[in-house]
Coordinates of C-alpha atoms in Angstrom, one line a residue:
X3 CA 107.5 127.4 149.0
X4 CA 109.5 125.6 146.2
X5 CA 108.1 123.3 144.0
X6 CA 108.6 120.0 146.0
X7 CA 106.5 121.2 148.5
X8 CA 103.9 122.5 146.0
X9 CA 103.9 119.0 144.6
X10 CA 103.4 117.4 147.8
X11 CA 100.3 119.7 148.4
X12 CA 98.9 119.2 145.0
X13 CA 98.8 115.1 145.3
X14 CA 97.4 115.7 148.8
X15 CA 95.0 117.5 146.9
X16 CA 95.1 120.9 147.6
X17 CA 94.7 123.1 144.4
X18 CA 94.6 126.8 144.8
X19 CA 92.9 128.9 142.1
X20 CA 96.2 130.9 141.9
X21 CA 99.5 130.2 141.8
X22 CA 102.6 132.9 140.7
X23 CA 105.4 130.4 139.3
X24 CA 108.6 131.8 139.7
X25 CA 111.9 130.7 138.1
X26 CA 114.1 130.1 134.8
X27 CA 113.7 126.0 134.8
X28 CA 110.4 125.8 132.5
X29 CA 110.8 121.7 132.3
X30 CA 109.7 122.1 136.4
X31 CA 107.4 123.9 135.8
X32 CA 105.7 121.6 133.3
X33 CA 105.8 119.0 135.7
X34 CA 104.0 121.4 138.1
X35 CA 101.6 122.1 135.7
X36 CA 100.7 118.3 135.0
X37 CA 100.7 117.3 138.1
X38 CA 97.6 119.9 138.7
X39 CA 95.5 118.3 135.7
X40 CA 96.1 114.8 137.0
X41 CA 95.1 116.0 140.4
X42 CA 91.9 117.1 139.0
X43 CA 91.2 114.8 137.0
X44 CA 91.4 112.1 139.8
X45 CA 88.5 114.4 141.4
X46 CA 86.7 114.0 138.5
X47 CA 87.6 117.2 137.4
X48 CA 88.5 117.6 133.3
X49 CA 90.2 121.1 133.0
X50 CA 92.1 122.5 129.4
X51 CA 95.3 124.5 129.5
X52 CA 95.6 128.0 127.6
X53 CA 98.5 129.8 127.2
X54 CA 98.1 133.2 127.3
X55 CA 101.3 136.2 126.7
X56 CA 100.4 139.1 128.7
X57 CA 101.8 142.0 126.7
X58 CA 98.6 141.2 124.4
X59 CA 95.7 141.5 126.9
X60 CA 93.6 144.2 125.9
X61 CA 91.2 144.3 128.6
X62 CA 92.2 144.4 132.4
X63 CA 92.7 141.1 133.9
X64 CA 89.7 140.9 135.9
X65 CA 87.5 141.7 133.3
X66 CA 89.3 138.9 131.4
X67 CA 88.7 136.6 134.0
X68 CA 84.8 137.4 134.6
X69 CA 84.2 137.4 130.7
X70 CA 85.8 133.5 130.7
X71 CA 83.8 132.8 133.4
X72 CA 80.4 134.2 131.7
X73 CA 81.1 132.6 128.8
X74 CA 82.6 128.8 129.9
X75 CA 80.6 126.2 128.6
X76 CA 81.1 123.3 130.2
X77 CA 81.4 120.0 128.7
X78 CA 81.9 116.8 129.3
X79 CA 85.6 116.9 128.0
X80 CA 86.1 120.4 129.7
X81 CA 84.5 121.9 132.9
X82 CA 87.4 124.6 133.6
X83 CA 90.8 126.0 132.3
X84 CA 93.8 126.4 133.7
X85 CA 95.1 129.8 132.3
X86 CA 98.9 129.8 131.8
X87 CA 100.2 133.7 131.8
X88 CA 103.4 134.9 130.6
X89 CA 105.4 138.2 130.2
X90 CA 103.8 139.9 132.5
X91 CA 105.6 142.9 134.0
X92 CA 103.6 142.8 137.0
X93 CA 106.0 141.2 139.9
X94 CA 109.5 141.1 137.9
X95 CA 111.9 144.2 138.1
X96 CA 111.3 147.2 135.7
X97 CA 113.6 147.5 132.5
X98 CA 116.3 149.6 133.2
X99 CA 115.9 153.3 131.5
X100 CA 112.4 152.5 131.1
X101 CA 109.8 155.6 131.9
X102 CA 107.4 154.6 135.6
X103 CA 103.8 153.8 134.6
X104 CA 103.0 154.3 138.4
X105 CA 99.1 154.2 137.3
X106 CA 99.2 151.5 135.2
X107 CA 101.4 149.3 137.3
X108 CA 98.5 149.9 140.7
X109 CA 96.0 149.1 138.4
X110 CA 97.5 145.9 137.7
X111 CA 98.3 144.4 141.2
X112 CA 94.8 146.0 142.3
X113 CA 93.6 143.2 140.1
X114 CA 95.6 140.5 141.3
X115 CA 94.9 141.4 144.9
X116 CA 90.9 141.3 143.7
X117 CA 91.9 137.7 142.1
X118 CA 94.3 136.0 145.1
X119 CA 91.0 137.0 147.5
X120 CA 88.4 135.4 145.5
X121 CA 87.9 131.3 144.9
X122 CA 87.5 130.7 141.5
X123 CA 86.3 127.4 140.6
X124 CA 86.2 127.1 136.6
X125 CA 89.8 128.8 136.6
X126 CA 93.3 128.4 137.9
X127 CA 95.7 131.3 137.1
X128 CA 99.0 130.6 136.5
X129 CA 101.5 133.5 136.0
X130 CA 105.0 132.2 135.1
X131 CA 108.1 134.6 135.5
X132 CA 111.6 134.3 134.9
X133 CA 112.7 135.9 137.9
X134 CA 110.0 137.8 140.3
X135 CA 111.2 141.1 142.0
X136 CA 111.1 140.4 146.0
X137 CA 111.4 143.4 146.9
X138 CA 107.7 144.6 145.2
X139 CA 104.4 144.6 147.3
X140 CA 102.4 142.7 145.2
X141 CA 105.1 139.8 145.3
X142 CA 105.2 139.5 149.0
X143 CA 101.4 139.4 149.3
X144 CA 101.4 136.4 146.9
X145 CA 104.3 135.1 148.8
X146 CA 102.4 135.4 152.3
X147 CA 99.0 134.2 150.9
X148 CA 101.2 130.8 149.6
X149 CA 100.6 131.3 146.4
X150 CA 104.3 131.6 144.9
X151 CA 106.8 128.8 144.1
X152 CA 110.3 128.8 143.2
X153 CA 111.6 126.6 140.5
X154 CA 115.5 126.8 141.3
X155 CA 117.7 125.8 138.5
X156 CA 119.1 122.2 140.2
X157 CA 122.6 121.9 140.7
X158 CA 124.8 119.2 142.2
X159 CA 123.1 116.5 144.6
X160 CA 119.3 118.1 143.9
X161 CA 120.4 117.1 139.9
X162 CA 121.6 114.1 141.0
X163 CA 118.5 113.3 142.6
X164 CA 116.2 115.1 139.8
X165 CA 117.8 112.3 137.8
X166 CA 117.7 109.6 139.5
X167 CA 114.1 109.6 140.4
X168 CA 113.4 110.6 136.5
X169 CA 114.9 107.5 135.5
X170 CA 113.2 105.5 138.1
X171 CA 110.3 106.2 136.2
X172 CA 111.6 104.3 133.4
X173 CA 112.6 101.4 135.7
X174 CA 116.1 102.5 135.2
X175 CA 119.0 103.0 137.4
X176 CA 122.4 104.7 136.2
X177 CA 126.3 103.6 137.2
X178 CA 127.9 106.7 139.2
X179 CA 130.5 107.6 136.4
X180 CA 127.7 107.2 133.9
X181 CA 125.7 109.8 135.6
X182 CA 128.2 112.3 136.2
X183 CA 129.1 111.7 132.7
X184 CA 125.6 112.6 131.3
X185 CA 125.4 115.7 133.7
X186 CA 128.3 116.6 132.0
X187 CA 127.2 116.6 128.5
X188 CA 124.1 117.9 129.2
X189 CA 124.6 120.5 131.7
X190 CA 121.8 121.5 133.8
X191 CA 118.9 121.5 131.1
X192 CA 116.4 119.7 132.6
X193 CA 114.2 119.7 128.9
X194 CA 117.7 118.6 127.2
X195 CA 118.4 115.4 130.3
X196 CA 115.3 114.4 130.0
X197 CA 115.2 113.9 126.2
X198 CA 118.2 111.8 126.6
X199 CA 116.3 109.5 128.9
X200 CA 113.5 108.9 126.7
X201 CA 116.5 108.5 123.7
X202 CA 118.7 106.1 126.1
X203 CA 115.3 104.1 127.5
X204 CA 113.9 103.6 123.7
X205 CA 117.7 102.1 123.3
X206 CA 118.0 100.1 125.9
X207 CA 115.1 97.6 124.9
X208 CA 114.4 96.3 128.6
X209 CA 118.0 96.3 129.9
X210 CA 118.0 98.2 133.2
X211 CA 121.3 99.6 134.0
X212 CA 122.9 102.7 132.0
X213 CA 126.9 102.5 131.7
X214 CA 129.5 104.8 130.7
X215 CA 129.9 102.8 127.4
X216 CA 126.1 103.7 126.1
X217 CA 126.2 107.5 127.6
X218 CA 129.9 108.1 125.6
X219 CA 128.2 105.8 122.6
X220 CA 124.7 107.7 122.5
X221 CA 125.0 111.4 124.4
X222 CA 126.5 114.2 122.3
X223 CA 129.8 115.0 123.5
X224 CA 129.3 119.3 124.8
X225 CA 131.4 121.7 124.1
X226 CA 132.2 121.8 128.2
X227 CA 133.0 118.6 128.3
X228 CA 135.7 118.6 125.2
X229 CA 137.0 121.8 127.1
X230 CA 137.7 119.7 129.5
X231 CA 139.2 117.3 127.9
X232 CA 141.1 119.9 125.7
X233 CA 142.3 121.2 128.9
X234 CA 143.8 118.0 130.3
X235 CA 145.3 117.7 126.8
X236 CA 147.6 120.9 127.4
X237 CA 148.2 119.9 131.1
X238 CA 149.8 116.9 129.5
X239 CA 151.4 118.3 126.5
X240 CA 149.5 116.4 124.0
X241 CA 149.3 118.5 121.1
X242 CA 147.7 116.3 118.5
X243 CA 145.0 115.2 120.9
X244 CA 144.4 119.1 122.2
X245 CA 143.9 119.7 118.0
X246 CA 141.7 117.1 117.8
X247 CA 139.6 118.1 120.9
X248 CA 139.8 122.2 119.4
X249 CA 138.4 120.4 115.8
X250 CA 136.0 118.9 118.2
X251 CA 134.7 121.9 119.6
X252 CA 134.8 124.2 116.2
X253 CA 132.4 121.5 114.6
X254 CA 129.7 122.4 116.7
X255 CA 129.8 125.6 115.2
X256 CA 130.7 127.6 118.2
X257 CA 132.0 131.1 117.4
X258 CA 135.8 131.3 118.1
X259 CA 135.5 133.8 120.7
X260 CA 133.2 131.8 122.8
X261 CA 135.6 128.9 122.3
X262 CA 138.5 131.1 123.5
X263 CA 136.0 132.4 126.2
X264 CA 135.2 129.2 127.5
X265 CA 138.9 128.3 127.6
X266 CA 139.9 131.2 129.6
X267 CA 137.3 130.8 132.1
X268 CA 138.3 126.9 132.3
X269 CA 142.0 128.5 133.3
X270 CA 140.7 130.8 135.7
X271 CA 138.6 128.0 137.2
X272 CA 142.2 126.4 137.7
X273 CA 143.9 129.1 139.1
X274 CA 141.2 129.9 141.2
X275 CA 141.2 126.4 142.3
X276 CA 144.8 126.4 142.7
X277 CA 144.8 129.6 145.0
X278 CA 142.1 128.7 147.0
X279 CA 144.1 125.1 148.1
X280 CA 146.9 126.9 148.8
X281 CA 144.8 129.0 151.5
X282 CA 143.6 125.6 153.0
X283 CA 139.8 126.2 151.9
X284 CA 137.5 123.5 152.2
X285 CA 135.9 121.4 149.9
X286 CA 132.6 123.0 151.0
X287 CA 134.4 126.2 150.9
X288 CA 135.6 125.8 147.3
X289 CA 132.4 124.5 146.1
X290 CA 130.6 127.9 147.2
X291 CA 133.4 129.9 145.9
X292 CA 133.9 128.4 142.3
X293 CA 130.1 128.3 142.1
X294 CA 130.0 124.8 140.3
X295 CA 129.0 121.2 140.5
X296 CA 130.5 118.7 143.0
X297 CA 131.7 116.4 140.0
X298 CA 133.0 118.9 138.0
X299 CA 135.3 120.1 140.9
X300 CA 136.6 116.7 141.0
X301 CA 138.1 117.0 137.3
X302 CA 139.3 120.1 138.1
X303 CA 141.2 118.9 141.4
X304 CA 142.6 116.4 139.1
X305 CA 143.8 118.5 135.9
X306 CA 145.1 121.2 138.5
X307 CA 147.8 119.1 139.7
X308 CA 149.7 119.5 136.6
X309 CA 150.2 123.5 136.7
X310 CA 151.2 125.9 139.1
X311 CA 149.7 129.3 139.8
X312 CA 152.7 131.3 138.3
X313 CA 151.9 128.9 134.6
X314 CA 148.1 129.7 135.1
X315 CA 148.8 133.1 135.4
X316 CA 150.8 133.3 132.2
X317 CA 148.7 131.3 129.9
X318 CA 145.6 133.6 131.1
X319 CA 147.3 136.4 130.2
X320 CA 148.6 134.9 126.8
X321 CA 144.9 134.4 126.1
X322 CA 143.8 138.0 127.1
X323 CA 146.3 139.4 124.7
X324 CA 145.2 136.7 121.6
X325 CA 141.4 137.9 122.2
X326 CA 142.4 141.3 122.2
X327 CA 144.4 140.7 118.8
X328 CA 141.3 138.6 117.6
X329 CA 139.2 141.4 118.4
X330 CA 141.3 144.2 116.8
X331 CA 141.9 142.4 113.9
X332 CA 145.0 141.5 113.7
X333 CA 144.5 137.8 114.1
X334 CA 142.1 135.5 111.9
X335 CA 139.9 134.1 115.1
X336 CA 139.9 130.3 113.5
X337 CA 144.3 130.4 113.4
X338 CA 144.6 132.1 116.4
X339 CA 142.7 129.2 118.4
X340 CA 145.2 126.7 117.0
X341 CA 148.4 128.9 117.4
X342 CA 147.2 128.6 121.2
X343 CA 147.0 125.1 121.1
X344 CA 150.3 124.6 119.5
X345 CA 151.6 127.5 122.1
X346 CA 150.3 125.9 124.9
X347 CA 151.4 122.4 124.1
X348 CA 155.2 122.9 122.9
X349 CA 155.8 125.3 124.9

């Protein structure tokens, strides 16, 4: 199940005593993971949260387990603990060029099959993984016992959604531009959005609405979204404004290959875009192909209308050839990026 359904269970009041969290977005997961201590406590139930790293468990689990059980002492501030475990190695996929410990592995899921069978009720487990392996035994018996969740990283309408419920919270609604706007700057960090919100809600003083105006006057421009703009500058031949995007993006302190890098995947983005029109794709079709947000395929629908695929081609492979120079030496990285820009916009 994902997390939305967990959450819907947990508020019903249905809390297992294991649960095999599974995903990259750790700001979900923390919601998860609160929403389980209010649940209790509505019951009545007061329980602590230990985080616990895996790699540094001497004993084997279930030992672990039945000593904390032996030796809780319950209080009236604390009557269980909800154990938070990470790095284990037990349900993700093995390091590549990394020796089989067969034994060791068995031994492990042997303990969590002894753990998802019995009903702790001083503990919860919570094993939190980047990215769980599928295709592994002791995975799909967590799965089928509906035990795991997935925390997707949210994209398009689901962050549209994430967001507009998180400010709802605050009493808060957001203009449509102003939303797309903060997406944009923000990217998909749910940790990083949220802080804004808390930054843009202290500002706000009991006004309701967020505009364009207070995102571009309090949200950090990213280095996306001045690639972007960069971009457009070079569509339209603007060569002082492309500079003063370029200074823009240099005073973050990105490295100038990842500048360059995220310049020629912007172009490709284009040409891809560009290609894919021609072919009479769909805007579902496109979407699914380019692999990004609905918004920022809107931008890109808009700056592609001033190239062609034979100019795309050309200025990717100009900047092939400068990071290959770059990378051989024989062009400082800093010059090279504004030679580009002064390429790109006289030319």
């Amino acid at each position: 199940m994902d997390y939305r359904q967990a959450g819907e269970r947990i508020r019903r009041g249905e809390i297992s005593s294991f649960y095999l969290f599974n995903g990259p977005d750790e700001y979900l997961k923390e919601e998860l993971l609160q929403k389980i201590i209010m649940s209790l406590g509505k019951k009545g139930k007061h329980f602590s949260v230990e985080r616990i790293n895996a790699k540094y468990l001497e004993k084997g689990l279930s030992d672990f387990i039945q000593e904390l059980q032996q030796t809780t002492i319950q209080t009236l501030l604390s009557e269980g603990r909800v154990l938070w475990i990470y790095n284990s190695s037990l349900f993700s996929p093995p390091p590549k060029d990394t020796p089989s410990k067969k034994d060791k592995s068995l031994e492990g899921e042997n303990e969590i099959l002894r753990l998802l069978e019995q009903k702790l009720s001083e503990i919860i487990l919570i094993f939190s993984v980047p990215q769980a392996d599928k295709r592994k035994k002791i995975v799909k018996m967590v799965e089928k016992a509906g035990k795991f969740i997935d925390f997707p990283v949210l994209k398009g309408s689901a962050l549209l959604k994430w967001l507009t419920d998180r400010l709802a919270r605050e009493n808060l609604r957001i203009e449509d531009d102003a939303a797309h706007e903060l997406l944009e700057r923000t990217g998909e960090n749910l940790t990083l959005i949220n802080s804004e919100i808390e930054k843009i809600s202290t500002y706000l003083c009991g006004e309701k609405t967020i505009s364009m105006e207070l995102i571009h006057k309090l949200v950090p421009g990213s280095s996306l979204g001045n690639i972007f703009q960069l971009t457009e500058a070079v569509a339209r031949k603007k060569m002082d404004e492309a500079l003063r995007q370029l200074h823009r993006i240099r005073a973050q302190d990105e490295h100038p290959l990842v500048i360059l890098a995220m310049i020629v995947r912007q172009f490709r983005l284009l040409f891809q875009l560009c290609l894919l029109e021609k072919k009479g794709c769909s805007r579902r079709e496109i979407l699914a192909a380019l692999k990004i947000q609905p918004f920022l395929l809107n931008k890109l629908q808009e700056q592609v209308k001033n190239f062609t695929p034979s100019s795309l081609a050309r200025i990717i492979s100009d900047l092939k050839e400068m990071d290959a120079a770059i990378k051989n030496g024989q062009l400082d990285s800093g010059d090279a990026l504004e030679q580009m820009v002064l390429k790109l916009t006289v030319g």
